[in-house]
GROMACS .gro file of C-alpha atoms in nm:
model
  150
    1MET     CA    1  12.202   9.245   6.013
    2VAL     CA    2  12.158   9.022   5.714
    3ALA     CA    3  12.403   8.744   5.634
    4SER     CA    4  12.468   8.596   5.295
    5TYR     CA    5  12.647   8.276   5.221
    6GLU     CA    6  12.833   8.137   4.926
    7ILE     CA    7  12.853   7.770   4.847
    8GLU     CA    8  13.040   7.642   4.545
    9ILE     CA    9  12.903   7.310   4.427
   10LYS     CA   10  13.120   7.117   4.185
   11GLY     CA   11  12.917   6.962   3.907
   12LEU     CA   12  12.617   7.192   3.959
   13LYS     CA   13  12.661   7.354   3.619
   14GLU     CA   14  12.661   7.015   3.446
   15LEU     CA   15  12.359   6.901   3.645
   16THR     CA   16  12.155   7.211   3.563
   17MET     CA   17  12.254   7.227   3.194
   18ARG     CA   18  11.979   6.978   3.115
   19LEU     CA   19  11.713   7.213   3.255
   20GLU     CA   20  11.553   7.494   3.063
   21ALA     CA   21  11.674   7.839   3.175
   22ALA     CA   22  11.344   7.944   3.335
   23VAL     CA   23  11.304   7.610   3.516
   24LYS     CA   24  11.667   7.618   3.630
   25ASP     CA   25  11.629   7.968   3.772
   26ASP     CA   26  11.306   7.878   3.952
   27VAL     CA   27  11.445   7.554   4.098
   28ILE     CA   28  11.763   7.718   4.225
   29ARG     CA   29  11.576   8.012   4.380
   30LYS     CA   30  11.328   7.783   4.560
   31ALA     CA   31  11.604   7.554   4.688
   32LEU     CA   32  11.812   7.845   4.815
   33SER     CA   33  11.503   7.989   4.979
   34LYS     CA   34  11.457   7.662   5.168
   35GLY     CA   35  11.826   7.687   5.265
   36THR     CA   36  11.784   8.037   5.410
   37VAL     CA   37  11.487   7.921   5.616
   38LEU     CA   38  11.690   7.624   5.742
   39LEU     CA   39  11.978   7.854   5.846
   40ALA     CA   40  11.743   8.102   6.014
   41GLN     CA   41  11.574   7.824   6.212
   42TRP     CA   42  11.912   7.680   6.314
   43SER     CA   43  12.021   8.023   6.442
   44ILE     CA   44  11.704   8.063   6.646
   45LYS     CA   45  11.730   7.713   6.791
   46ASN     CA   46  12.104   7.703   6.866
   47ARG     CA   47  12.213   8.059   6.940
   48PHE     CA   48  11.951   8.168   7.194
   49ALA     CA   49  11.950   8.036   7.549
   50THR     CA   50  11.626   7.902   7.690
   51ILE     CA   51  11.639   8.058   8.034
   52ASN     CA   52  11.383   8.251   8.234
   53PRO     CA   53  11.303   8.564   8.029
   54ASN     CA   54  11.213   8.756   8.345
   55ARG     CA   55  11.570   8.735   8.476
   56LYS     CA   56  11.829   8.968   8.334
   57GLN     CA   57  12.121   8.744   8.244
   58VAL     CA   58  12.407   8.783   8.001
   59LEU     CA   59  12.570   8.469   7.869
   60SER     CA   60  12.910   8.466   7.704
   61ASP     CA   61  12.816   8.253   7.404
   62LYS     CA   62  12.439   8.285   7.348
   63LEU     CA   63  12.172   8.551   7.354
   64THR     CA   64  11.886   8.538   7.600
   65ALA     CA   65  11.512   8.584   7.564
   66ARG     CA   66  11.549   8.944   7.681
   67THR     CA   67  11.749   9.038   7.373
   68ALA     CA   68  11.645   9.378   7.246
   69GLY     CA   69  11.371   9.420   6.991
   70GLY     CA   70  11.259   9.060   6.971
   71TYR     CA   71  11.569   8.978   6.767
   72ARG     CA   72  11.510   8.603   6.792
   73ASP     CA   73  11.156   8.627   6.663
   74ARG     CA   74  11.256   8.840   6.365
   75ILE     CA   75  11.521   8.621   6.200
   76PHE     CA   76  11.384   8.514   5.866
   77GLY     CA   77  11.495   8.346   5.546
   78GLN     CA   78  11.418   8.482   5.202
   79SER     CA   79  11.137   8.407   4.964
   80PRO     CA   80  11.248   8.280   4.621
   81SER     CA   81  11.158   8.612   4.459
   82GLU     CA   82  11.398   8.800   4.690
   83ILE     CA   83  11.700   8.589   4.593
   84THR     CA   84  11.910   8.789   4.354
   85LYS     CA   85  12.124   8.677   4.064
   86SER     CA   86  12.454   8.837   3.968
   87GLY     CA   87  12.609   8.677   3.662
   88ASP     CA   88  12.610   8.303   3.732
   89ALA     CA   89  12.589   8.352   4.110
   90TYR     CA   90  12.268   8.345   4.313
   91ILE     CA   91  12.272   8.553   4.631
   92ALA     CA   92  12.061   8.428   4.920
   93LYS     CA   93  12.040   8.617   5.250
   94PHE     CA   94  11.886   8.559   5.589
   95GLY     CA   95  11.869   8.746   5.915
   96THR     CA   96  11.699   9.066   6.017
   97ASN     CA   97  11.739   9.437   5.964
   98ILE     CA   98  11.580   9.561   6.286
   99THR     CA   99  11.720   9.881   6.432
  100ASN     CA  100  11.633  10.106   6.723
  101ARG     CA  101  11.679  10.474   6.642
  102GLY     CA  102  11.936  10.380   6.380
  103PHE     CA  103  12.128  10.146   6.611
  104SER     CA  104  12.160   9.784   6.496
  105TYR     CA  105  12.144   9.540   6.787
  106PRO     CA  106  12.191   9.240   6.557
  107ARG     CA  107  12.516   9.391   6.423
  108LEU     CA  108  12.634   9.457   6.781
  109HIS     CA  109  12.565   9.097   6.882
  110GLU     CA  110  12.721   8.952   6.569
  111TYR     CA  111  13.047   9.152   6.570
  112GLY     CA  112  13.069   9.308   6.915
  113GLY     CA  113  13.138   9.667   7.011
  114ILE     CA  114  13.368   9.873   7.229
  115PHE     CA  115  13.224   9.733   7.555
  116HIS     CA  116  13.047   9.430   7.413
  117ARG     CA  117  13.200   9.097   7.315
  118PRO     CA  118  13.063   8.937   7.000
  119ARG     CA  119  12.795   8.672   7.049
  120PRO     CA  120  12.728   8.576   6.688
  121VAL     CA  121  12.391   8.438   6.588
  122LEU     CA  122  12.396   8.420   6.209
  123THR     CA  123  12.760   8.343   6.127
  124PRO     CA  124  12.774   8.009   6.317
  125SER     CA  125  12.483   7.873   6.114
  126ILE     CA  126  12.671   7.944   5.790
  127GLU     CA  127  12.996   7.800   5.924
  128ASN     CA  128  12.828   7.480   6.046
  129THR     CA  129  12.932   7.202   5.806
  130GLN     CA  130  12.608   7.007   5.857
  131ASN     CA  131  12.405   7.312   5.756
  132ARG     CA  132  12.617   7.364   5.445
  133GLN     CA  133  12.567   7.002   5.348
  134GLN     CA  134  12.192   7.026   5.408
  135VAL     CA  135  12.169   7.330   5.179
  136ILE     CA  136  12.362   7.141   4.910
  137ASP     CA  137  12.138   6.836   4.958
  138ILE     CA  138  11.825   7.051   4.920
  139LEU     CA  139  11.963   7.206   4.602
  140VAL     CA  140  12.066   6.875   4.445
  141SER     CA  141  11.739   6.708   4.545
  142ASP     CA  142  11.527   6.986   4.397
  143ILE     CA  143  11.729   6.983   4.073
  144ASN     CA  144  11.692   6.604   4.046
  145LYS     CA  145  11.314   6.631   4.100
  146ALA     CA  146  11.295   6.891   3.821
  147LEU     CA  147  11.495   6.663   3.592
  148GLU     CA  148  11.261   6.372   3.665
  149LYS     CA  149  10.959   6.585   3.566
  150LYS     CA  150  11.124   6.678   3.238
   0.00000   0.00000   0.00000
């Protein structure tokens, strides 16, 4: 289960126009990479309950330490080289693609199943307005630093 997010930043095009194409691409990729790491860390911190891992417990809103396949420990952001570009859009993803015999536990937790209510881990981090603002702040800050070096 890998999540991607889209953030439209007004004025970004004007801000980056003063950068050379190669520098612009590098700065945006590095900033978005930092953003994916931030979102992954937020998911790990806020969507997993810190209860006794030796007790089998199911919570309605969070996952527990007994979650299958070490899901919590395998949520990662992307390195700058893994961020793709499609036209003018940069696509940054975070999450995990772990499966067990073809079954995706992360997808089950994120969206639910026939007998399983959804307990999303990745989606709340994208929907969190503070996280969105932090990603924008990282992007703007990194662009401004690149402009200062110019």
